[in-house]
Short mmCIF file of C-alpha atoms in Angstrom, two decimals:
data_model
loop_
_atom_site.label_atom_id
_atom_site.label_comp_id
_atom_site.label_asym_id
_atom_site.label_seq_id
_atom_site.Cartn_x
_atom_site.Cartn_y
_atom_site.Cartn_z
CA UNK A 581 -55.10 -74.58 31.83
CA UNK A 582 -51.84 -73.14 31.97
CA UNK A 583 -49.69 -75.75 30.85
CA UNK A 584 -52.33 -77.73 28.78
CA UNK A 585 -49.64 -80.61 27.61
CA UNK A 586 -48.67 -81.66 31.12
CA UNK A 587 -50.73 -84.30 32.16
CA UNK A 588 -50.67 -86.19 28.77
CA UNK A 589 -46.70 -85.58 28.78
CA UNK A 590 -46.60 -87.10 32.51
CA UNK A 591 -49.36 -90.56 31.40
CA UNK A 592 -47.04 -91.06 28.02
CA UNK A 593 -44.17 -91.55 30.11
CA UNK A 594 -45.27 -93.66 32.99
CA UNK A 595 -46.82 -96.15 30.85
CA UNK A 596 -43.39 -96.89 29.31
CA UNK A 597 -41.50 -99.43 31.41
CA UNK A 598 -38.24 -98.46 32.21
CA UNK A 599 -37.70 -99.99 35.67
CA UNK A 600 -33.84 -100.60 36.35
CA UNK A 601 -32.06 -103.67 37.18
CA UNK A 602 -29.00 -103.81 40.00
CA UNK A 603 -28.19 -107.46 38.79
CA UNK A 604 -27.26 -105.55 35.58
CA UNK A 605 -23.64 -104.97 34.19
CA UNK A 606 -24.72 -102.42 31.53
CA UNK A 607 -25.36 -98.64 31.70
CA UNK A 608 -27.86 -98.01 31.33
CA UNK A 609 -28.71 -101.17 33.44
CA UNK A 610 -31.94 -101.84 31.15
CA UNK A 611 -32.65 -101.46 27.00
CA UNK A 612 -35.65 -99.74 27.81
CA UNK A 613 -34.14 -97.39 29.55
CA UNK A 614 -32.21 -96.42 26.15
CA UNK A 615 -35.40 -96.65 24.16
CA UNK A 616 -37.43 -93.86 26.27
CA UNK A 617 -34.28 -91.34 26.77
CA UNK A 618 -33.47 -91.85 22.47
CA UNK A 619 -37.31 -92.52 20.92
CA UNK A 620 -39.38 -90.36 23.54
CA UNK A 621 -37.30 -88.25 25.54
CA UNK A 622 -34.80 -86.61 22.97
CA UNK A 623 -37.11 -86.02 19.97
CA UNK A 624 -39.21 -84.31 22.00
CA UNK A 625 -36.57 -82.12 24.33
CA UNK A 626 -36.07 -80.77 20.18
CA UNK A 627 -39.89 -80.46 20.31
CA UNK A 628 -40.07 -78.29 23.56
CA UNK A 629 -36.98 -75.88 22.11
CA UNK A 630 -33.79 -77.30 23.57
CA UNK A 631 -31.10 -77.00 21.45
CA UNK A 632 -27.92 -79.19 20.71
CA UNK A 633 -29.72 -82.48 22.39
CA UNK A 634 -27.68 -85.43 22.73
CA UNK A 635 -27.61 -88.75 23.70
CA UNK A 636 -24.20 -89.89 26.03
CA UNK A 637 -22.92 -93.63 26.57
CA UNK A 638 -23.37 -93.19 30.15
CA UNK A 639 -27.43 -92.48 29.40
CA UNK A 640 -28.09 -89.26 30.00
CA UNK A 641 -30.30 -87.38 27.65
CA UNK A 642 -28.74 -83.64 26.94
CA UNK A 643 -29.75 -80.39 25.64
CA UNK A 644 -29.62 -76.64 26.15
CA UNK A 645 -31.67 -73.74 26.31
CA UNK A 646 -29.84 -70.94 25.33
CA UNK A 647 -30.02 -67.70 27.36
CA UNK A 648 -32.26 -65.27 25.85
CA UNK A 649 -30.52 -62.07 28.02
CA UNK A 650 -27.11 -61.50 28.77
CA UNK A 651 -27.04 -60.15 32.14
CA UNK A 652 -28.47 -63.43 33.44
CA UNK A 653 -24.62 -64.89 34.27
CA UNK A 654 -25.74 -68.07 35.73
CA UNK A 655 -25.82 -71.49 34.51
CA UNK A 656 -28.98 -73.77 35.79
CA UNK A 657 -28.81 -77.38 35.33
CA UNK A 658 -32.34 -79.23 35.38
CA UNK A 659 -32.08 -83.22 36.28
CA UNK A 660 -34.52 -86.04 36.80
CA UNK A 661 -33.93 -89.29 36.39
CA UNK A 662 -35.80 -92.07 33.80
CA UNK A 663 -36.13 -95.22 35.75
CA UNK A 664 -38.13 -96.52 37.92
CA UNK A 665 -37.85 -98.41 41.17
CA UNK A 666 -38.35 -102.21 42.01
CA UNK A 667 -41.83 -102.73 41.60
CA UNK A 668 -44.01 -103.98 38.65
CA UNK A 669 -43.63 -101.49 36.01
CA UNK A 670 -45.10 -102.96 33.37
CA UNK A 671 -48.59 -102.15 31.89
CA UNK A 672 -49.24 -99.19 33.78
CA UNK A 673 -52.53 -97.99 33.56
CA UNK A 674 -53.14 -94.57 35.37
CA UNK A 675 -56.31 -93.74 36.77
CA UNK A 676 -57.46 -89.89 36.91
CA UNK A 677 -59.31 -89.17 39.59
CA UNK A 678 -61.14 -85.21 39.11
CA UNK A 679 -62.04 -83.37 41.60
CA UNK A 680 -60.77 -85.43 44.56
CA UNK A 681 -64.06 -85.83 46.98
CA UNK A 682 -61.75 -87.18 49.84
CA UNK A 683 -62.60 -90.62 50.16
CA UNK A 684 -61.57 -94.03 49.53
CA UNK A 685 -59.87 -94.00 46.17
CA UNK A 686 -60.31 -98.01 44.52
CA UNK A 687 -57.42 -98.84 42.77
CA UNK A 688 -58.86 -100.48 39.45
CA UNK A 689 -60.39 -103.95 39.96
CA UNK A 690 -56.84 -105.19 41.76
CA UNK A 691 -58.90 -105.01 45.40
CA UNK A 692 -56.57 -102.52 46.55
CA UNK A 693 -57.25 -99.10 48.04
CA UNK A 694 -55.86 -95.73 48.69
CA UNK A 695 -57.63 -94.70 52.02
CA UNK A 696 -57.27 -91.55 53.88
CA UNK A 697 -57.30 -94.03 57.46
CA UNK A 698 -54.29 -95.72 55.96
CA UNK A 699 -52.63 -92.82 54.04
CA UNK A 700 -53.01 -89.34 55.68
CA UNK A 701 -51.38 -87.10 52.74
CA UNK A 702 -54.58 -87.77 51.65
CA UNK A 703 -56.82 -85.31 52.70
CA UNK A 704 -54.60 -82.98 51.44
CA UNK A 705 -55.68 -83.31 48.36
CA UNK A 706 -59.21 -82.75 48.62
CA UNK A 707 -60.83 -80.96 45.05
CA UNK A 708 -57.50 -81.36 43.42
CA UNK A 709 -57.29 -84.35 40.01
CA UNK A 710 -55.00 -87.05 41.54
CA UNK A 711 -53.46 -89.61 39.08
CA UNK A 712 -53.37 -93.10 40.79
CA UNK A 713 -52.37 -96.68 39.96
CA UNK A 714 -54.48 -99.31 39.13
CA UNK A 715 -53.48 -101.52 42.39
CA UNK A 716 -51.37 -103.51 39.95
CA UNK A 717 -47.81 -101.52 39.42
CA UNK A 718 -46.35 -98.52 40.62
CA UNK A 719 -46.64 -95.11 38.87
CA UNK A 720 -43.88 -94.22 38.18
CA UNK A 721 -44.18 -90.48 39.67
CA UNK A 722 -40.38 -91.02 40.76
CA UNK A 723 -39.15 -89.66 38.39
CA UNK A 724 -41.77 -89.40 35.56
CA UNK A 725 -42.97 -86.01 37.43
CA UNK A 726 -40.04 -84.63 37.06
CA UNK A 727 -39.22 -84.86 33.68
CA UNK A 728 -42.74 -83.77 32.71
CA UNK A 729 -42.33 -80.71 34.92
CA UNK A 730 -39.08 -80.05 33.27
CA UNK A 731 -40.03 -80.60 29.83
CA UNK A 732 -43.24 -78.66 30.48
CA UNK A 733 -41.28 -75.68 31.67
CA UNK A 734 -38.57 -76.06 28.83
CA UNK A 735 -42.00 -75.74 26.55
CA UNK A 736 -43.35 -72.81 28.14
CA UNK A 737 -40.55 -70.49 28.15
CA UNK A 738 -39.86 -71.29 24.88
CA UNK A 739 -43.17 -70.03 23.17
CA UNK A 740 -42.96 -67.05 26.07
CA UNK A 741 -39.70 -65.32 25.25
CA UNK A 742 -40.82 -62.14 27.16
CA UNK A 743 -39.54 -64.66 30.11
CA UNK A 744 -35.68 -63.80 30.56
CA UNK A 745 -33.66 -66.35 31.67
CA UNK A 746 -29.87 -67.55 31.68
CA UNK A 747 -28.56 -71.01 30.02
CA UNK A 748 -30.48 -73.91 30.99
CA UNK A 749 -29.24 -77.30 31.03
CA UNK A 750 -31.03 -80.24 30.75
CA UNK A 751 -30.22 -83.45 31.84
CA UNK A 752 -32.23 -86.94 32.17
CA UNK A 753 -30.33 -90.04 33.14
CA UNK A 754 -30.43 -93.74 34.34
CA UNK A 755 -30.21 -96.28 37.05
CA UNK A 756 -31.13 -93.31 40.13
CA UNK A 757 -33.21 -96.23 41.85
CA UNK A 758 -30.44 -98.64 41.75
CA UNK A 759 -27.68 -95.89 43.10
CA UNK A 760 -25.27 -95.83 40.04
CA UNK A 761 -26.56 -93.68 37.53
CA UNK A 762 -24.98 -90.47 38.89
CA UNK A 763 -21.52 -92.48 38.40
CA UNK A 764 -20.74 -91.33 35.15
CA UNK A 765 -22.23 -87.89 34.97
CA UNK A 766 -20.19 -85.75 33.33
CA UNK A 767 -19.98 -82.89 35.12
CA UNK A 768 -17.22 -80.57 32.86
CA UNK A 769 -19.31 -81.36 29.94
CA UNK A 770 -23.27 -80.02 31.28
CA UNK A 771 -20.93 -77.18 32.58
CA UNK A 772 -23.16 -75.21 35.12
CA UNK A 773 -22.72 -73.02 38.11
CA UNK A 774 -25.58 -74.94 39.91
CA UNK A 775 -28.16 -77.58 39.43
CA UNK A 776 -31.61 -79.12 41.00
CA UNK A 777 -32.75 -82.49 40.70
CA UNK A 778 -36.50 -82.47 40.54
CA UNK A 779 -37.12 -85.26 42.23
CA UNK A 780 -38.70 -84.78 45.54
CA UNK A 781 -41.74 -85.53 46.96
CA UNK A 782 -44.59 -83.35 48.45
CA UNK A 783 -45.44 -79.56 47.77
CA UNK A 784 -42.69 -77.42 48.75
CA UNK A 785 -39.85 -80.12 49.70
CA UNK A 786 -36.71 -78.59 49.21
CA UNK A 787 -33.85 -80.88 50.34
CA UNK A 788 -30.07 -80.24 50.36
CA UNK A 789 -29.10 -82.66 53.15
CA UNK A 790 -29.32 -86.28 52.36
CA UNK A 791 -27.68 -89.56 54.45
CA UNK A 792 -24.19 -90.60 53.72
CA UNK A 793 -24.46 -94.08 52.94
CA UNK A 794 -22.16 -97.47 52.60
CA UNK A 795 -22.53 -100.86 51.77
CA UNK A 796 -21.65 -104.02 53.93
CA UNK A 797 -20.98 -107.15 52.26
CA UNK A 798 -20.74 -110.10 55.06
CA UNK A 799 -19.46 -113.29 54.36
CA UNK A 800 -19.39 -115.94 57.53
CA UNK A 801 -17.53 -119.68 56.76
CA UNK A 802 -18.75 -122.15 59.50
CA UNK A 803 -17.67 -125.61 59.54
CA UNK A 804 -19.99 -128.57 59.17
CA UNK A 805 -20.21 -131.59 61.20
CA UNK A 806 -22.59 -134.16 61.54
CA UNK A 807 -24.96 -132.41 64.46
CA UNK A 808 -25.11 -135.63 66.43
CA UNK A 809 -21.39 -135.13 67.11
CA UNK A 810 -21.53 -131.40 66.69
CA UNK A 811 -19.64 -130.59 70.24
CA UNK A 812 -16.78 -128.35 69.94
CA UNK A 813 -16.61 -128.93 66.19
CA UNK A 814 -19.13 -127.20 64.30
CA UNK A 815 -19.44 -123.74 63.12
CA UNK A 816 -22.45 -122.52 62.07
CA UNK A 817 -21.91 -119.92 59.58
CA UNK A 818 -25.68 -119.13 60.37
CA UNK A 819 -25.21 -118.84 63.94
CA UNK A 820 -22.11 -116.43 62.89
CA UNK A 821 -24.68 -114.45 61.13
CA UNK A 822 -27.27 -113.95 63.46
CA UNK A 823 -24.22 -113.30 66.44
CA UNK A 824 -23.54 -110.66 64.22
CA UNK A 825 -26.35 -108.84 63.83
CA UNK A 826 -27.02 -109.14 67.12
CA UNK A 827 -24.07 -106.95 68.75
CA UNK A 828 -25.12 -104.16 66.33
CA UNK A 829 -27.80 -101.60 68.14
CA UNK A 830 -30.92 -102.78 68.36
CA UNK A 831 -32.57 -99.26 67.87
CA UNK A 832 -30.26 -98.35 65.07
CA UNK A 833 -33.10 -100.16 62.41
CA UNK A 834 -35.24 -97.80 59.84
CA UNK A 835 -38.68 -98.96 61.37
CA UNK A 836 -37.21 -97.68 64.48
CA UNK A 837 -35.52 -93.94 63.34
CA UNK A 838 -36.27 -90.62 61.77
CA UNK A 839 -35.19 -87.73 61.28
CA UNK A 840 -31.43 -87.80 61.42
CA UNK A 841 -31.61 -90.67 63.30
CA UNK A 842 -29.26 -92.76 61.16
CA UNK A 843 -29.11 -97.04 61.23
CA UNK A 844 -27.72 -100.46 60.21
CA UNK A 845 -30.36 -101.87 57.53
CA UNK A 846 -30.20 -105.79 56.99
CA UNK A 847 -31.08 -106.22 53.32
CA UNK A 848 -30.68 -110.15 52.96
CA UNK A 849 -29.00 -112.94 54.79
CA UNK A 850 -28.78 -116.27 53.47
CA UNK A 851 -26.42 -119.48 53.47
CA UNK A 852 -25.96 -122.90 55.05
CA UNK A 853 -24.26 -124.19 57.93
CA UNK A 854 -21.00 -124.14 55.69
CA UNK A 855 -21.30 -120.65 54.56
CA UNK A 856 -23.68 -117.43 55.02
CA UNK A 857 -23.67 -114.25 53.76
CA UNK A 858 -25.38 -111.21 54.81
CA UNK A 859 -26.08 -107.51 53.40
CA UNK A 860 -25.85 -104.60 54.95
CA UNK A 861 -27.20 -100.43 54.04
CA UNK A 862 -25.49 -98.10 56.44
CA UNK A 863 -26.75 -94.79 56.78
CA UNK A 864 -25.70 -91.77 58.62
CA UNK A 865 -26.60 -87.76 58.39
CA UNK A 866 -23.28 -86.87 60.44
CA UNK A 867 -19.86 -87.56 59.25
CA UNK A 868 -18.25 -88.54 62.20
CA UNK A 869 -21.01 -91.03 63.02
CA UNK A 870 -21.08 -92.09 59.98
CA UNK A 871 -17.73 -93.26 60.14
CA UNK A 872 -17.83 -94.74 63.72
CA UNK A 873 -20.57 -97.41 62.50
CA UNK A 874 -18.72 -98.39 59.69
CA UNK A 875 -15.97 -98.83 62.34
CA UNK A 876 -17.94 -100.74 64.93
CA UNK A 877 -18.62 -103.19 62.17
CA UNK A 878 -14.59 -103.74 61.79
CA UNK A 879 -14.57 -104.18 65.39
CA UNK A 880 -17.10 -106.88 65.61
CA UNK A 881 -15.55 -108.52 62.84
CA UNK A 882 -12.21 -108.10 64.61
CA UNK A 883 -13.96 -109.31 67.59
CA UNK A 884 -15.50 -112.48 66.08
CA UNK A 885 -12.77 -113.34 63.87
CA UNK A 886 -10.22 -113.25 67.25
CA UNK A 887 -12.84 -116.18 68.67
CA UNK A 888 -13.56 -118.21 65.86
CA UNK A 889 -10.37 -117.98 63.64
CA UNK A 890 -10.65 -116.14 60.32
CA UNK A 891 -13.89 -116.57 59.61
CA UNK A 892 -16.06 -113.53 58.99
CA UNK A 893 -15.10 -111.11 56.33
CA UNK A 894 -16.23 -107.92 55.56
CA UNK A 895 -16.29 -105.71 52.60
CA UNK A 896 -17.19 -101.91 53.18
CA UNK A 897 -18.10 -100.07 49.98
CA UNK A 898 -18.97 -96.14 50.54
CA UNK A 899 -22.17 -94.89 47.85
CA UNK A 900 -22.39 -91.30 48.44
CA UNK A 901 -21.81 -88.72 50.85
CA UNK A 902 -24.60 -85.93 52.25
CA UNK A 903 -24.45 -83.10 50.07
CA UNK A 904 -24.82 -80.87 52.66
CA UNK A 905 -20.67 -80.83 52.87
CA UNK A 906 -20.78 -79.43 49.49
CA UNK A 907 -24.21 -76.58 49.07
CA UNK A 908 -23.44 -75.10 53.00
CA UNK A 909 -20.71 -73.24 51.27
CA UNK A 910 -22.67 -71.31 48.89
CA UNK A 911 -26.49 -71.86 49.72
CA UNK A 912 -27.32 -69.38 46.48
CA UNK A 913 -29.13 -72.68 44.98
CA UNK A 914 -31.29 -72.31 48.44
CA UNK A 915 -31.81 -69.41 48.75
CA UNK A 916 -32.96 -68.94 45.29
CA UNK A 917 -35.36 -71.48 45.14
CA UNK A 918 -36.88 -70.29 49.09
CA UNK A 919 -37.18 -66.74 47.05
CA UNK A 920 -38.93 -68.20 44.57
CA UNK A 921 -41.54 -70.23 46.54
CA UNK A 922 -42.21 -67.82 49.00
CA UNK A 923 -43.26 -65.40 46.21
CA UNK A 924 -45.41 -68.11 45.21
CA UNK A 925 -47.14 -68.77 47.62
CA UNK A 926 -45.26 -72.20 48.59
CA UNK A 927 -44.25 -72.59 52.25
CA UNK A 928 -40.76 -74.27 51.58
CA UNK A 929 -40.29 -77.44 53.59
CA UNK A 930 -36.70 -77.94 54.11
CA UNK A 931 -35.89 -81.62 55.83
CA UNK A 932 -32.98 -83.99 55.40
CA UNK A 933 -33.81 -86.83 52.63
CA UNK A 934 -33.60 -89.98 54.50
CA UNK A 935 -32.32 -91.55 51.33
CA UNK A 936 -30.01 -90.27 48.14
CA UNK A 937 -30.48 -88.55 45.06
CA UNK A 938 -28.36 -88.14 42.37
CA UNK A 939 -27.45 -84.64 43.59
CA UNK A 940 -25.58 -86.81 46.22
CA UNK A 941 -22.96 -87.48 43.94
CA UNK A 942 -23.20 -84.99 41.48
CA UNK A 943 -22.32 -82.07 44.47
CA UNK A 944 -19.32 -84.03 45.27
CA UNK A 945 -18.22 -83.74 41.31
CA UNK A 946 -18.56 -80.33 41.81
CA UNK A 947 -21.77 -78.90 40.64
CA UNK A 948 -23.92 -78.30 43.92
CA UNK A 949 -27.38 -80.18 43.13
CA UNK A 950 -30.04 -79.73 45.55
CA UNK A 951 -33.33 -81.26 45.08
CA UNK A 952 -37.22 -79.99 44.91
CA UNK A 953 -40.37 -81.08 44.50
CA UNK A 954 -41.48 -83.01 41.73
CA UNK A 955 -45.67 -84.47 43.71
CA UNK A 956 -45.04 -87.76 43.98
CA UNK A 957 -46.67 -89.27 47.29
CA UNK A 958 -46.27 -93.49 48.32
CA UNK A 959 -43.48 -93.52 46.01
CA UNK A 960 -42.21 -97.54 44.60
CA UNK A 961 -45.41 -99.16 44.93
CA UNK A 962 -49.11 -99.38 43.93
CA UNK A 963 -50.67 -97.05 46.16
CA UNK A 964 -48.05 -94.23 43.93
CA UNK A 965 -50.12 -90.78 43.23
CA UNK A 966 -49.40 -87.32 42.60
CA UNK A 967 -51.34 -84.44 42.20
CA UNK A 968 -51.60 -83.04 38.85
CA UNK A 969 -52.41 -79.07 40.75
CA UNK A 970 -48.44 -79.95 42.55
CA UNK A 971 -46.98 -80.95 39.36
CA UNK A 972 -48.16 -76.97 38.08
CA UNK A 973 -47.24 -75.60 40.93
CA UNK A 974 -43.16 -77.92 40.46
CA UNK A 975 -43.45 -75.95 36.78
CA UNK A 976 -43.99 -72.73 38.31
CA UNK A 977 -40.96 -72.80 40.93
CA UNK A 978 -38.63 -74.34 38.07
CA UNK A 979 -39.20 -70.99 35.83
CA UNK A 980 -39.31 -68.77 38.56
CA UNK A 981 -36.21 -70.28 39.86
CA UNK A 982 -34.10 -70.08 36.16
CA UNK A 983 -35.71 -66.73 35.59
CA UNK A 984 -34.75 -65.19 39.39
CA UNK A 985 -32.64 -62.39 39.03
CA UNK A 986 -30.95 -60.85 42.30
CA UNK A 987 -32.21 -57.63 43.38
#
């Protein structure tokens, strides 16, 4: 086996819990999230070969790999992210499945399945070793994968110096699944001309576009009344909820788009008569659309609030942008990494992520951050696998890609 230490690196780190919490006020949002990056992650990144490793208040996990040729000018950065997403996390026990036979895979004794009828990546993976969930957590693929890979590769050009490469940065941070961990990156200090996240999902996804995305906060005050004298008097901050709702498109919902189809996602709604509050995820792939629905939610407010009196407020909150604006003017990142897989062998599959990664926000700070592969399939739940043969194949397009050299 070529990289004999990856599997074992990739089943020591998912059965660590280090799921994040969004009700948190601390960064990293959970303790265990410190205890992996500063007990498991950094003495081993000084295992693998990086050099000057550190640990930063904002979470991230640092170290270098010098360049071991001058003429290779470029700076790479490497990033994955630690935590994982809201699912059980705890007690993860990975099965291994060899030699994938292409049938129904039982998850454990949990009465759960992974079956090709209901999961088509499936048959993919015929004759390849899939690592699976026992039916009773997630994974933890996203983004355990890709620090394995990462780590792996670190390892392997280390012991095989007759690989020439540039500086390598390495970075492994926090809170990706709950959308802040990105926030205080410190962009001067990893100091590179590019970076990838490895953090994608099948073999060969290479992703540079991603949604630009806002928050809607809703808050609707009625006024309550007795109902049997309700007439003309009450205002039913619940009604003013689902009125709402119900001027935005009905189409515009995530069960009903793809693509770059963008939407209005309702997250939660809740309340009494008295008061009711709703959440909102906006997502959009174009900027000027993007833009116009956070606007037609001001208008309906506007339009509401001219009926009823000054009763539904909204609060707007932009998350990140599509990074697209930011890796369209240079695409060397791109083109690089194509290079690379095509000389592997790897048809490059290169769709807009309907979702973020931290290269959302880290582009924007001014270090372009695309994202590849990293195996994962079913990602956040308990019918989570990868394939160990994709996670190889993610360490062989991360060394080709900080060894490429332009011809």
């Amino acid at each position: 086996m070529k990289y004999p230490n990856l599997l074992n690196r990739f089943l020591t780190y998912v059965k660590v819990n280090t799921r994040s919490d969004e009700t948190s006020t601390t960064t990293p949002s959970t303790q265990s999230q410190v205890d992996f990056a500063t007990n498991i992650l950094i003495p081993e990144m000084k295992r693998v070969g990086l050099e000057n490793v550190y640990y930063l208040p904002s979470g991230y996990a640092i170290g270098t790999l010098p360049a071991n040729d001058p003429s290779f000018t470029r700076k790479i950065g490497l990033i994955s992210h630690m935590d994982t997403a809201d699912f059980n996390a705890e007690g993860v026990n990975p099965q291994i499945i060899e030699n994938y036979d292409g049938e129904v895979i039982p998850l454990g004794q949990s009465g759960f399945n992974l079956d090709p009828a209901d999961f088509a990546s499936l048959k993919k993976y015929k004759g390849q070793t899939l690592i699976t969930t026992d039916g009773t957590t997630l994974l933890g693929s996203d983004d355990k994968s890709g620090i394995a890979e990462i780590m792996t590769a670190i390892e392997y050009l280390s012991s095989h110096p007759e690989i020439k490469h540039g500086e390598i940065r390495v970075g492994f941070g926090p809170d990706e699944e709950i959308g802040v961990g990105a926030d205080k990156f410190d962009a001067i200090d990893f100091d590179v001309d590019f970076a990838y996240t490895v953090d994608g999902g099948p073999l060969g996804e290479l992703q540079f576009e991603t949604f630009s995305a806002a928050s809607a906060e809703i808050t609707f005050q009625g006024r309550n009344v007795h109902p049997g004298t309700a007439k003309g008097q009450m205002i039913n901050a619940l009604q003013l909820a689902i009125d709402f709702h119900n001027q935005l498109p009905n189409g515009d919902r995530p069960e009903l788009t793809d693509g770059y189809e963008g939407f209005y996602h309702l997250m939660n709604v809740e309340g009494t008569v008295e008061e009711a509050k709703a959440s909102y995820i906006i997502r959009d792939f174009d900027t000027v659309t993007f833009e116009k629905r956070k606007e037609f939610m001001r208008s309906i407010t506007n339009k509401m609030n001219e009926k009823h009196g000054e009763r539904v407020h909204l609060k707007l909150k932009d998350q990140y942008y599509n990074m697209r604006q930011v890796i369209e003017k240079d695409m060397t990142p791109i083109n690089i990494a194509k290079a690379v897989m095509n000389k592997l062998g790897i048809k490059p599959i290169i769709e807009p992520i309907r979702g973020g990664t931290d290269g959302s926000k880290i582009s924007f700070m001014g270090i372009p951050t695309p994202n590849i592969f990293a195996g994962g399939e079913n990602m956040h739940g308990r019918f989570e696998y990868v394939s160990l043969q994709t996670m190889e194949r993610a360490v062989d397009t991360i060394i080709g890609i900080v060894s490429y050299k332009d011809e």
